[in-house]
């Protein structure tokens, strides 16, 4: 693992506290991510991973602290941050096609009262191509497999042309092809200097495929290079009694969503 | 063909027909959002809750439509406000507001001497009593509502389908929701004259639910729904002309019949095909 160059931080989180229905979920979270970095967000269920992402897209208000993108407060640039939701959060019975969903990624740049133009259609076609779902453009989203559904939302994030991309559990309950496609996408985004944050239960992926790891449990337990974060001490602190050591390998008994067990 | 043209020789039938078609289309289009966002109960509640506005307008000898309009906007804002607080569940808030307002409306109307006739017109509509003025007002409001839905098509789509994306691209989700409630309120008001308080909910939900079974994208769903709404209105009025049943009820019954046919026989999603497929699989 090479040391990251000291680029100016492009995503800065300063002492943020986020509450949900009055109860603080995350307290006093601070970290800085240089641009183009891939960060894995790891922690037990209920650690506040999704909450952090929702605050970063502006869906949950900050109780304290601030979020700076390119040194400017959140909301200053319209399309800076894109978010790929967990599959359970989407209404799959809604009457929209794959191309419709991907086109929604362009809405932010389009603004009020404007219809999609040539550039937008080209961006959608490119994103579909890149995620290998060009042939599914006219399919209703409800008729797709789990992996295809995931790729639709990845394509939408691409069409958004974001500077910061947040993905909530993209490796949960998807087939190997989709997992590979997602990892491949991470490589491409790195070439485009897009900062990516991915929440995952897969500690192995987090340790091997990401530049930095953010270990969360209602606060920042550790943040930095995978080898400095994944110490026995930090992992036990984040996961508590749900961690066990076998021949020096940490095994986390973290209850995952049911379909992750099924794999496919 | 004379049986088709005969009713239209009466000018009150022409006006009634025009008003019915406008209302049928309007309810069907906004009904798509009602169905997709699960606002059916809200639409019904709103229809009942504007009764006091009508009663007050009647007592003050003002325009009933204006009274309904004011009441509808107040109710839309009140429901939006109550359900945002999160102290009581949304359907509970709607239930309380709706029952209270309905009782208040009935109490007011019961003080009016000729109340039985007037109340039945409000509850079930009086499409043959549509005046020139009513028709103009109906058309104007319908154009306003439909134009808003067309202009904000992509915004309403995102807010309904993916609130998280809406927040990401900084759409004012709360304001758009309020606007949708107000559009719904205007629609309900416009519908009073033709189908009445009691049956508005059916016109909001039934054509849209039918269209949902037949289409796979929002815009075609809206067009299909509008066509079903318009057809039900026309067919319902003819039925009421020839077999002498209440027009609002006839319109709703025809829309319901179309829904049942779609529910059973819609390509791919119809119950009958699903049954046949399941049966074949068992035998195979």
Short mmCIF file of C-alpha atoms in Angstrom, two decimals:
data_model
loop_
_atom_site.label_atom_id
_atom_site.label_comp_id
_atom_site.label_asym_id
_atom_site.label_seq_id
_atom_site.Cartn_x
_atom_site.Cartn_y
_atom_site.Cartn_z
CA UNK A 1 0.00 0.00 0.00
CA UNK A 2 1.55 3.27 -1.09
CA UNK A 3 1.32 6.35 1.03
CA UNK A 4 -1.27 8.79 -0.26
CA UNK A 5 0.07 12.04 -1.63
CA UNK A 6 -0.70 15.07 0.50
CA UNK A 7 -3.40 16.50 -1.74
CA UNK A 8 -5.75 19.13 -0.38
CA UNK A 9 -8.64 17.43 1.40
CA UNK A 10 -11.71 17.47 -0.77
CA UNK A 11 -14.20 16.09 1.69
CA UNK A 12 -13.88 17.44 5.19
CA UNK A 13 -16.10 16.39 8.05
CA UNK A 14 -15.69 18.61 11.07
CA UNK A 15 -17.12 17.53 14.43
CA UNK A 16 -20.52 16.55 13.12
CA UNK A 17 -23.26 15.16 15.33
CA UNK A 18 -26.30 13.61 13.71
CA UNK A 19 -29.51 12.78 15.53
CA UNK A 20 -32.46 10.75 14.36
CA UNK A 21 -35.82 11.45 16.05
CA UNK A 22 -34.01 13.33 18.77
CA UNK A 23 -31.53 10.57 19.68
CA UNK A 24 -27.94 11.22 18.60
CA UNK A 25 -26.73 8.38 16.35
CA UNK A 26 -23.28 9.73 15.56
CA UNK A 27 -21.34 12.02 17.86
CA UNK A 28 -18.49 14.34 17.11
CA UNK A 29 -17.34 12.72 13.87
CA UNK A 30 -14.34 14.28 12.13
CA UNK A 31 -12.22 13.10 9.22
CA UNK A 32 -10.72 14.44 6.01
CA UNK A 33 -10.59 12.58 2.73
CA UNK A 34 -8.15 13.65 -0.02
CA UNK A 35 -9.72 13.71 -3.43
CA UNK A 36 -9.94 10.53 -5.45
CA UNK A 37 -9.61 8.33 -2.37
CA UNK A 38 -11.60 5.14 -1.89
CA UNK A 39 -12.82 4.79 1.67
CA UNK A 40 -14.49 1.73 3.16
CA UNK A 41 -16.90 2.52 5.98
CA UNK A 42 -17.02 -0.37 8.42
CA UNK A 43 -18.78 -1.00 11.69
CA UNK A 44 -21.40 -3.19 13.36
CA UNK A 45 -25.11 -2.87 12.56
CA UNK A 46 -26.47 0.32 14.01
CA UNK A 47 -23.03 1.92 14.04
CA UNK A 48 -24.39 4.83 12.02
CA UNK A 49 -22.99 4.06 8.56
CA UNK A 50 -26.23 4.80 6.70
CA UNK A 51 -26.88 7.75 8.99
CA UNK A 52 -23.51 9.24 8.08
CA UNK A 53 -24.26 8.87 4.37
CA UNK A 54 -27.69 10.40 4.72
CA UNK A 55 -26.20 13.38 6.50
CA UNK A 56 -23.56 13.73 3.79
CA UNK A 57 -26.23 13.97 1.06
CA UNK A 58 -28.18 16.45 3.17
CA UNK A 59 -31.08 14.16 4.00
CA UNK A 60 -30.54 14.35 7.76
CA UNK A 61 -29.73 17.68 9.38
CA UNK A 62 -26.50 18.16 11.27
CA UNK A 63 -26.90 18.80 14.99
CA UNK A 64 -23.44 20.24 15.15
CA UNK A 65 -20.32 20.61 13.03
CA UNK A 66 -20.07 21.01 9.27
CA UNK A 67 -19.39 19.17 6.05
CA UNK A 68 -17.17 20.79 3.45
CA UNK A 69 -16.88 19.63 -0.14
CA UNK A 70 -14.05 21.33 -2.01
CA UNK A 71 -13.78 23.60 1.00
CA UNK A 72 -17.36 24.81 0.64
CA UNK A 73 -20.36 23.87 2.78
CA UNK A 74 -22.73 21.11 1.71
CA UNK A 75 -25.34 22.24 -0.78
CA UNK A 76 -23.07 24.77 -2.39
CA UNK A 77 -22.51 22.67 -5.48
CA UNK A 78 -25.62 20.92 -6.68
CA UNK A 79 -24.25 17.69 -8.03
CA UNK A 80 -21.23 17.07 -6.00
CA UNK A 81 -22.47 14.17 -3.96
CA UNK A 82 -24.22 11.10 -5.38
CA UNK A 83 -25.70 8.30 -3.32
CA UNK A 84 -26.39 4.69 -4.23
CA UNK A 85 -29.12 3.48 -1.88
CA UNK A 86 -29.48 0.04 -0.34
CA UNK A 87 -31.78 -2.07 -2.44
CA UNK A 88 -34.40 -2.36 0.29
CA UNK A 89 -34.87 1.41 0.26
CA UNK A 90 -36.21 1.47 -3.30
CA UNK A 91 -39.85 0.99 -4.31
CA UNK A 92 -39.36 -1.62 -7.03
CA UNK A 93 -43.04 -1.55 -7.99
CA UNK A 94 -42.87 2.05 -9.15
CA UNK A 95 -43.66 2.35 -12.88
CA UNK A 96 -40.25 3.45 -14.15
CA UNK A 97 -37.83 1.82 -16.58
CA UNK A 98 -34.11 1.37 -16.15
CA UNK A 99 -33.41 4.31 -18.47
CA UNK A 100 -35.88 6.48 -16.51
CA UNK A 101 -34.04 5.82 -13.26
CA UNK A 102 -30.64 6.53 -14.77
CA UNK A 103 -31.98 9.74 -16.32
CA UNK A 104 -32.95 10.90 -12.82
CA UNK A 105 -29.23 11.21 -12.22
CA UNK A 106 -29.27 14.12 -14.67
CA UNK A 107 -32.13 15.99 -13.01
CA UNK A 108 -29.90 17.88 -10.61
CA UNK A 109 -27.87 19.41 -13.43
CA UNK A 110 -30.98 20.03 -15.50
CA UNK A 111 -32.71 22.20 -12.95
CA UNK A 112 -36.36 23.24 -12.83
CA UNK A 113 -38.68 23.10 -15.83
CA UNK A 114 -36.03 21.80 -18.26
CA UNK A 115 -36.40 18.60 -20.26
CA UNK A 116 -33.46 16.24 -20.80
CA UNK A 117 -31.46 17.14 -23.91
CA UNK A 118 -28.95 15.39 -26.16
CA UNK A 119 -26.13 15.58 -23.65
CA UNK A 120 -28.29 13.99 -20.97
CA UNK A 121 -29.39 11.14 -23.21
CA UNK A 122 -25.76 10.58 -24.19
CA UNK A 123 -24.69 10.50 -20.53
CA UNK A 124 -27.44 7.98 -19.74
CA UNK A 125 -26.45 5.75 -22.68
CA UNK A 126 -22.81 5.92 -21.58
CA UNK A 127 -23.65 5.01 -17.99
CA UNK A 128 -25.84 2.07 -19.09
CA UNK A 129 -23.06 0.87 -21.38
CA UNK A 130 -20.48 1.17 -18.65
CA UNK A 131 -22.55 -0.91 -16.22
CA UNK A 132 -23.34 -3.45 -18.93
CA UNK A 133 -27.10 -2.96 -18.82
CA UNK A 134 -27.61 -1.12 -22.12
CA UNK A 135 -29.93 -3.89 -23.32
CA UNK A 136 -32.17 -3.45 -20.26
CA UNK A 137 -32.90 0.26 -20.82
CA UNK A 138 -36.60 -0.21 -21.53
CA UNK A 139 -37.27 -2.82 -18.83
CA UNK A 140 -39.31 -1.86 -15.79
CA UNK A 141 -37.06 -1.93 -12.73
CA UNK A 142 -39.35 -4.42 -11.00
CA UNK A 143 -38.45 -7.14 -13.50
CA UNK A 144 -34.71 -7.13 -12.84
CA UNK A 145 -32.55 -9.47 -10.78
CA UNK A 146 -30.92 -8.17 -7.62
CA UNK A 147 -27.56 -7.63 -9.29
CA UNK A 148 -29.12 -5.83 -12.23
CA UNK A 149 -31.07 -3.59 -9.86
CA UNK A 150 -27.85 -2.63 -8.15
CA UNK A 151 -26.20 -1.81 -11.46
CA UNK A 152 -29.09 0.48 -12.40
CA UNK A 153 -28.35 2.63 -9.39
CA UNK A 154 -24.62 2.54 -10.03
CA UNK A 155 -25.34 3.70 -13.59
CA UNK A 156 -27.49 6.50 -12.21
CA UNK A 157 -24.67 7.62 -9.95
CA UNK A 158 -22.33 7.64 -12.98
CA UNK A 159 -24.81 9.72 -14.99
CA UNK A 160 -24.80 12.19 -12.12
CA UNK A 161 -21.06 12.79 -12.72
CA UNK A 162 -20.41 13.33 -9.03
CA UNK A 163 -17.23 14.35 -7.25
CA UNK A 164 -18.13 12.34 -4.19
CA UNK A 165 -19.94 9.01 -4.49
CA UNK A 166 -21.50 7.25 -1.51
CA UNK A 167 -22.55 3.60 -1.79
CA UNK A 168 -24.57 1.94 0.96
CA UNK A 169 -23.81 -1.80 1.19
CA UNK A 170 -23.27 -2.39 -2.54
CA UNK A 171 -21.77 -5.84 -1.89
CA UNK A 172 -24.68 -7.12 0.15
CA UNK A 173 -26.86 -9.73 -1.50
CA UNK A 174 -25.51 -9.39 -5.03
CA UNK A 175 -24.02 -11.96 -7.38
CA UNK A 176 -20.30 -12.20 -8.07
CA UNK A 177 -20.68 -10.51 -11.48
CA UNK A 178 -22.22 -7.44 -9.89
CA UNK A 179 -19.64 -7.40 -7.12
CA UNK A 180 -16.87 -7.49 -9.74
CA UNK A 181 -18.61 -4.82 -11.82
CA UNK A 182 -18.83 -2.64 -8.71
CA UNK A 183 -15.16 -3.12 -7.87
CA UNK A 184 -14.21 -2.40 -11.46
CA UNK A 185 -16.27 0.77 -11.32
CA UNK A 186 -14.31 1.82 -8.23
CA UNK A 187 -11.11 1.55 -10.26
CA UNK A 188 -12.54 3.64 -13.09
CA UNK A 189 -13.79 6.29 -10.68
CA UNK A 190 -10.37 6.48 -9.10
CA UNK A 191 -8.94 7.32 -12.52
CA UNK A 192 -11.48 10.15 -12.73
CA UNK A 193 -10.50 11.39 -9.26
CA UNK A 194 -13.93 10.72 -7.79
CA UNK A 195 -13.91 10.31 -4.04
CA UNK A 196 -15.79 7.14 -3.09
CA UNK A 197 -17.15 6.03 0.28
CA UNK A 198 -18.56 2.52 0.51
CA UNK A 199 -20.18 0.97 3.55
CA UNK A 200 -19.67 -2.75 3.80
CA UNK A 201 -19.80 -5.74 6.10
CA UNK A 202 -17.02 -7.40 4.17
CA UNK A 203 -13.90 -6.63 6.21
CA UNK A 204 -11.73 -8.54 3.79
CA UNK A 205 -12.80 -6.35 0.86
CA UNK A 206 -12.41 -3.28 3.03
CA UNK A 207 -8.83 -4.25 3.86
CA UNK A 208 -7.77 -5.21 0.35
CA UNK A 209 -9.62 -3.01 -2.12
CA UNK A 210 -9.72 0.38 -0.40
CA UNK A 211 -7.19 3.12 0.27
CA UNK A 212 -8.57 4.04 3.66
CA UNK A 213 -10.93 2.59 6.21
CA UNK A 214 -13.32 4.44 8.48
CA UNK A 215 -14.20 2.27 11.47
CA UNK A 216 -17.41 3.51 13.06
CA UNK A 217 -19.44 2.68 16.11
CA UNK A 218 -21.60 5.69 16.93
CA UNK A 219 -18.34 7.66 16.68
CA UNK A 220 -15.06 7.31 14.81
CA UNK A 221 -13.16 4.37 16.30
CA UNK A 222 -10.33 4.62 13.79
CA UNK A 223 -9.61 6.17 10.42
CA UNK A 224 -6.63 5.67 8.16
CA UNK A 225 -4.84 3.04 6.09
CA UNK A 226 -6.39 -0.43 6.37
CA UNK A 227 -3.36 -1.89 8.16
CA UNK A 228 -3.38 0.83 10.80
CA UNK A 229 -7.14 0.64 11.30
CA UNK A 230 -7.59 -3.13 11.43
CA UNK A 231 -5.74 -3.75 14.68
CA UNK A 232 -7.04 -6.21 17.24
CA UNK A 233 -7.68 -3.32 19.59
CA UNK A 234 -9.71 -1.21 17.15
CA UNK A 235 -11.77 -4.11 15.82
CA UNK A 236 -12.68 -5.31 19.31
CA UNK A 237 -13.53 -1.77 20.30
CA UNK A 238 -15.90 -1.37 17.34
CA UNK A 239 -17.45 -4.80 17.29
CA UNK A 240 -17.20 -5.69 21.01
CA UNK A 241 -18.00 -9.28 21.80
CA UNK A 242 -19.04 -10.02 18.25
CA UNK A 243 -15.43 -10.53 17.20
CA UNK A 244 -13.39 -13.70 17.57
CA UNK A 245 -9.79 -14.46 16.61
CA UNK A 246 -8.77 -17.55 14.72
CA UNK A 247 -5.08 -17.90 13.93
CA UNK A 248 -4.63 -14.16 13.97
CA UNK A 249 -7.61 -13.52 11.67
CA UNK A 250 -10.47 -11.47 13.01
CA UNK A 251 -13.83 -13.15 12.48
CA UNK A 252 -16.81 -10.89 13.02
CA UNK A 253 -20.13 -12.42 13.92
CA UNK A 254 -22.06 -9.47 12.64
CA UNK A 255 -25.62 -10.27 11.80
CA UNK A 256 -26.04 -9.31 8.22
CA UNK A 257 -29.27 -8.73 6.34
CA UNK A 258 -30.88 -12.05 5.64
CA UNK A 259 -30.27 -12.14 1.89
CA UNK A 260 -26.54 -11.77 2.39
CA UNK A 261 -26.55 -15.24 3.88
CA UNK A 262 -28.34 -16.60 0.86
CA UNK A 263 -25.66 -15.17 -1.39
CA UNK A 264 -27.00 -16.19 -4.80
CA UNK B 1 -76.27 6.41 -33.73
CA UNK B 2 -79.17 8.50 -32.58
CA UNK B 3 -79.00 7.12 -29.08
CA UNK B 4 -75.53 8.67 -28.83
CA UNK B 5 -76.52 12.10 -30.08
CA UNK B 6 -79.97 12.36 -28.52
CA UNK B 7 -78.85 13.21 -24.99
CA UNK B 8 -76.53 15.91 -26.31
CA UNK B 9 -79.40 17.91 -27.77
CA UNK B 10 -80.03 19.15 -24.23
CA UNK B 11 -77.66 21.93 -23.27
CA UNK B 12 -77.57 20.78 -19.62
CA UNK B 13 -76.37 17.38 -20.88
CA UNK B 14 -73.66 19.02 -22.98
CA UNK B 15 -72.40 20.95 -19.99
CA UNK B 16 -72.69 17.91 -17.75
CA UNK B 17 -70.78 15.80 -20.25
CA UNK B 18 -68.01 18.39 -20.62
CA UNK B 19 -67.66 18.79 -16.85
CA UNK B 20 -67.63 15.02 -16.34
CA UNK B 21 -64.91 14.46 -18.90
CA UNK B 22 -62.76 17.24 -17.44
CA UNK B 23 -63.18 15.84 -13.93
CA UNK B 24 -62.63 12.28 -15.13
CA UNK B 25 -59.33 13.22 -16.75
CA UNK B 26 -58.16 15.45 -13.92
CA UNK B 27 -58.89 12.91 -11.17
CA UNK B 28 -57.30 10.13 -13.22
CA UNK B 29 -54.04 12.02 -13.79
CA UNK B 30 -53.47 13.22 -10.25
CA UNK B 31 -54.81 9.85 -9.12
CA UNK B 32 -51.59 8.28 -10.44
CA UNK B 33 -49.71 10.05 -7.66
CA UNK B 34 -52.45 9.18 -5.19
CA UNK B 35 -52.03 5.48 -6.03
CA UNK B 36 -48.23 5.47 -6.23
CA UNK B 37 -47.72 7.47 -3.05
CA UNK B 38 -50.44 5.68 -1.09
CA UNK B 39 -52.58 8.77 -0.57
CA UNK B 40 -56.00 7.18 -1.22
CA UNK B 41 -57.23 7.68 2.34
CA UNK B 42 -55.98 11.26 2.23
CA UNK B 43 -57.95 12.02 -0.93
CA UNK B 44 -61.12 10.62 0.55
CA UNK B 45 -60.61 12.50 3.79
CA UNK B 46 -59.99 15.73 1.96
CA UNK B 47 -63.25 15.37 0.07
CA UNK B 48 -65.22 15.01 3.29
CA UNK B 49 -63.31 17.65 5.15
CA UNK B 50 -64.26 20.45 2.75
CA UNK B 51 -67.94 20.07 3.60
CA UNK B 52 -67.88 22.88 6.21
CA UNK B 53 -66.50 25.27 3.58
CA UNK B 54 -69.43 24.54 1.32
CA UNK B 55 -71.90 24.87 4.18
CA UNK B 56 -70.50 28.22 5.28
CA UNK B 57 -70.53 29.52 1.71
CA UNK B 58 -74.14 28.40 1.42
CA UNK B 59 -75.15 30.09 4.67
CA UNK B 60 -73.39 33.30 3.62
CA UNK B 61 -75.03 33.00 0.19
CA UNK B 62 -71.59 32.96 -1.45
CA UNK B 63 -70.27 30.81 -4.27
CA UNK B 64 -70.17 27.17 -3.11
CA UNK B 65 -67.13 26.42 -5.25
CA UNK B 66 -65.15 29.26 -3.67
CA UNK B 67 -66.16 28.07 -0.20
CA UNK B 68 -65.01 24.56 -1.06
CA UNK B 69 -61.79 25.91 -2.50
CA UNK B 70 -60.88 27.82 0.64
CA UNK B 71 -61.77 24.87 2.86
CA UNK B 72 -59.78 22.49 0.68
CA UNK B 73 -56.62 24.58 0.86
CA UNK B 74 -56.95 24.91 4.65
CA UNK B 75 -57.45 21.15 4.97
CA UNK B 76 -54.49 20.38 2.69
CA UNK B 77 -52.21 22.58 4.75
CA UNK B 78 -53.57 21.22 8.04
CA UNK B 79 -53.02 17.61 6.98
CA UNK B 80 -49.54 18.46 5.75
CA UNK B 81 -48.76 20.17 9.04
CA UNK B 82 -50.25 17.52 11.33
CA UNK B 83 -48.55 14.62 9.56
CA UNK B 84 -45.19 16.36 9.52
CA UNK B 85 -44.94 16.69 13.27
CA UNK B 86 -44.74 12.95 13.83
CA UNK B 87 -46.43 13.14 17.25
CA UNK B 88 -49.36 11.11 15.96
CA UNK B 89 -49.39 8.78 12.98
CA UNK B 90 -50.39 10.28 9.66
CA UNK B 91 -53.52 8.17 9.11
CA UNK B 92 -54.68 8.92 12.65
CA UNK B 93 -54.21 12.64 12.07
CA UNK B 94 -56.14 12.44 8.82
CA UNK B 95 -58.90 10.37 10.45
CA UNK B 96 -59.42 12.87 13.26
CA UNK B 97 -59.39 15.90 10.98
CA UNK B 98 -61.69 14.32 8.45
CA UNK B 99 -64.32 13.06 10.90
CA UNK B 100 -64.33 16.33 12.83
CA UNK B 101 -64.66 18.48 9.74
CA UNK B 102 -67.37 16.23 8.30
CA UNK B 103 -69.37 16.44 11.54
CA UNK B 104 -68.97 20.22 11.56
CA UNK B 105 -70.17 20.39 7.95
CA UNK B 106 -73.21 18.19 8.58
CA UNK B 107 -74.07 20.21 11.70
CA UNK B 108 -73.98 23.44 9.70
CA UNK B 109 -75.98 22.03 6.83
CA UNK B 110 -78.62 20.58 9.15
CA UNK B 111 -79.50 24.13 10.18
CA UNK B 112 -80.54 24.81 6.60
CA UNK B 113 -84.22 24.07 5.92
CA UNK B 114 -83.89 22.37 2.54
CA UNK B 115 -80.91 20.44 3.72
CA UNK B 116 -81.82 16.96 2.52
CA UNK B 117 -81.73 17.91 -1.16
CA UNK B 118 -78.63 20.11 -0.93
CA UNK B 119 -76.71 17.58 1.11
CA UNK B 120 -77.42 14.82 -1.36
CA UNK B 121 -76.16 17.03 -4.18
CA UNK B 122 -72.97 17.71 -2.30
CA UNK B 123 -72.48 14.07 -1.33
CA UNK B 124 -73.28 12.54 -4.69
CA UNK B 125 -72.89 15.37 -7.16
CA UNK B 126 -75.39 16.97 -9.48
CA UNK B 127 -73.87 16.82 -12.89
CA UNK B 128 -77.02 18.00 -14.63
CA UNK B 129 -77.01 21.19 -12.59
CA UNK B 130 -73.65 22.39 -13.96
CA UNK B 131 -74.01 26.03 -14.97
CA UNK B 132 -72.06 27.88 -17.67
CA UNK B 133 -70.08 29.52 -14.88
CA UNK B 134 -69.34 26.24 -13.08
CA UNK B 135 -68.06 24.75 -16.31
CA UNK B 136 -65.69 27.66 -16.91
CA UNK B 137 -64.37 27.46 -13.35
CA UNK B 138 -63.94 23.68 -13.64
CA UNK B 139 -62.04 24.04 -16.90
CA UNK B 140 -59.81 26.81 -15.55
CA UNK B 141 -58.88 24.87 -12.41
CA UNK B 142 -58.30 21.71 -14.42
CA UNK B 143 -55.92 23.51 -16.77
CA UNK B 144 -54.08 24.98 -13.79
CA UNK B 145 -53.66 21.60 -12.07
CA UNK B 146 -52.71 19.69 -15.21
CA UNK B 147 -50.24 22.37 -16.32
CA UNK B 148 -48.54 22.19 -12.92
CA UNK B 149 -48.30 18.41 -13.12
CA UNK B 150 -46.78 18.60 -16.61
CA UNK B 151 -44.37 21.41 -15.72
CA UNK B 152 -43.12 19.69 -12.56
CA UNK B 153 -43.28 16.17 -13.96
CA UNK B 154 -39.68 15.25 -13.22
CA UNK B 155 -39.66 16.91 -9.82
CA UNK B 156 -42.81 15.10 -8.65
CA UNK B 157 -41.43 11.88 -10.11
CA UNK B 158 -38.19 12.07 -8.13
CA UNK B 159 -39.86 13.17 -4.90
CA UNK B 160 -42.31 10.27 -5.16
CA UNK B 161 -39.90 7.58 -6.32
CA UNK B 162 -36.70 8.46 -4.51
CA UNK B 163 -36.83 11.03 -1.70
CA UNK B 164 -33.13 10.48 -1.03
CA UNK B 165 -32.16 11.55 -4.54
CA UNK B 166 -34.55 14.47 -4.22
CA UNK B 167 -32.65 15.57 -1.11
CA UNK B 168 -29.30 15.03 -2.85
CA UNK B 169 -30.20 17.34 -5.68
CA UNK B 170 -31.73 19.82 -3.22
CA UNK B 171 -35.33 19.64 -4.30
CA UNK B 172 -37.61 21.21 -1.70
CA UNK B 173 -39.36 17.90 -0.97
CA UNK B 174 -41.59 19.29 1.77
CA UNK B 175 -42.85 22.11 -0.43
CA UNK B 176 -43.44 19.81 -3.37
CA UNK B 177 -45.46 17.51 -1.11
CA UNK B 178 -47.55 20.47 0.03
CA UNK B 179 -48.05 21.55 -3.56
CA UNK B 180 -49.23 18.07 -4.47
CA UNK B 181 -51.69 18.18 -1.55
CA UNK B 182 -53.01 21.52 -2.79
CA UNK B 183 -53.38 20.19 -6.35
CA UNK B 184 -55.23 17.23 -4.89
CA UNK B 185 -57.48 19.59 -2.94
CA UNK B 186 -58.27 21.60 -6.09
CA UNK B 187 -59.09 18.38 -7.92
CA UNK B 188 -61.44 17.28 -5.17
CA UNK B 189 -63.22 20.63 -5.26
CA UNK B 190 -63.65 20.49 -9.02
CA UNK B 191 -65.06 16.97 -8.70
CA UNK B 192 -67.77 17.91 -6.22
CA UNK B 193 -70.20 19.02 -8.87
CA UNK B 194 -70.03 15.84 -10.91
CA UNK B 195 -69.31 12.89 -8.61
CA UNK B 196 -69.74 14.45 -5.19
CA UNK B 197 -67.86 14.10 -1.93
CA UNK B 198 -68.71 10.45 -1.50
CA UNK B 199 -67.32 9.18 -4.76
CA UNK B 200 -64.30 11.41 -5.46
CA UNK B 201 -61.97 8.87 -3.90
CA UNK B 202 -63.09 6.26 -6.43
CA UNK B 203 -62.34 8.56 -9.36
CA UNK B 204 -58.92 9.32 -7.87
CA UNK B 205 -57.97 5.72 -7.28
CA UNK B 206 -59.79 3.40 -9.67
CA UNK B 207 -58.67 4.64 -13.13
CA UNK B 208 -55.09 5.12 -11.88
CA UNK B 209 -54.97 1.64 -10.33
CA UNK B 210 -56.30 0.18 -13.60
CA UNK B 211 -53.67 2.06 -15.60
CA UNK B 212 -50.99 0.81 -13.20
CA UNK B 213 -51.88 -2.75 -14.18
CA UNK B 214 -51.68 -1.95 -17.89
CA UNK B 215 -48.54 0.20 -18.19
CA UNK B 216 -44.93 0.26 -17.06
CA UNK B 217 -43.99 3.94 -17.06
CA UNK B 218 -45.46 6.96 -15.33
CA UNK B 219 -46.34 9.09 -18.37
CA UNK B 220 -48.19 6.28 -20.22
CA UNK B 221 -49.84 5.38 -16.91
CA UNK B 222 -51.18 8.94 -16.70
CA UNK B 223 -52.46 8.90 -20.30
CA UNK B 224 -54.10 5.50 -19.89
CA UNK B 225 -55.63 6.56 -16.60
CA UNK B 226 -56.95 9.76 -18.21
CA UNK B 227 -58.50 7.76 -21.05
CA UNK B 228 -60.20 5.40 -18.59
CA UNK B 229 -61.43 8.35 -16.53
CA UNK B 230 -62.83 10.11 -19.60
CA UNK B 231 -64.46 6.95 -20.95
CA UNK B 232 -66.04 6.10 -17.59
CA UNK B 233 -67.44 9.62 -17.33
CA UNK B 234 -68.99 9.55 -20.80
CA UNK B 235 -70.32 6.00 -20.51
CA UNK B 236 -71.61 6.71 -17.02
CA UNK B 237 -73.56 9.75 -18.14
CA UNK B 238 -75.18 7.83 -21.01
CA UNK B 239 -76.06 5.05 -18.60
CA UNK B 240 -77.61 7.50 -16.20
CA UNK B 241 -79.56 9.12 -19.08
CA UNK B 242 -81.02 5.88 -20.37
CA UNK B 243 -81.49 3.75 -17.28
CA UNK B 244 -82.06 6.62 -14.92
CA UNK B 245 -79.47 5.94 -12.21
CA UNK B 246 -77.51 8.58 -10.31
CA UNK B 247 -74.81 9.83 -12.69
CA UNK B 248 -71.91 9.87 -10.20
CA UNK B 249 -72.65 6.31 -9.18
CA UNK B 250 -72.89 5.18 -12.81
CA UNK B 251 -69.49 6.74 -13.62
CA UNK B 252 -67.82 5.07 -10.65
CA UNK B 253 -69.45 1.70 -11.39
CA UNK B 254 -68.14 1.73 -14.95
CA UNK B 255 -64.63 2.66 -13.77
CA UNK B 256 -64.82 -0.19 -11.25
CA UNK B 257 -65.92 -2.62 -13.96
CA UNK B 258 -62.94 -1.62 -16.14
CA UNK B 259 -60.66 -2.14 -13.16
CA UNK B 260 -62.02 -5.63 -12.55
CA UNK B 261 -61.51 -6.58 -16.18
CA UNK B 262 -57.92 -5.32 -16.07
CA UNK B 263 -57.32 -7.03 -12.74
CA UNK B 264 -58.38 -10.35 -14.24
CA UNK B 265 -57.06 -10.08 -17.79
CA UNK B 266 -54.22 -7.49 -17.87
CA UNK B 267 -51.33 -8.83 -19.98
CA UNK B 268 -48.73 -10.44 -17.70
CA UNK B 269 -50.15 -9.00 -14.47
CA UNK B 270 -53.74 -10.23 -14.75
CA UNK B 271 -54.88 -12.74 -12.15
CA UNK B 272 -56.21 -15.13 -14.79
CA UNK B 273 -52.89 -15.39 -16.65
CA UNK B 274 -51.01 -15.81 -13.41
CA UNK B 275 -53.36 -18.61 -12.45
CA UNK B 276 -52.92 -20.30 -15.83
CA UNK B 277 -49.14 -19.99 -15.62
CA UNK B 278 -49.09 -21.43 -12.10
CA UNK B 279 -51.35 -24.26 -13.22
CA UNK B 280 -49.17 -25.12 -16.21
CA UNK B 281 -46.10 -25.17 -14.01
CA UNK B 282 -47.75 -27.67 -11.67
CA UNK B 283 -48.74 -29.92 -14.55
CA UNK B 284 -45.38 -29.68 -16.28
#
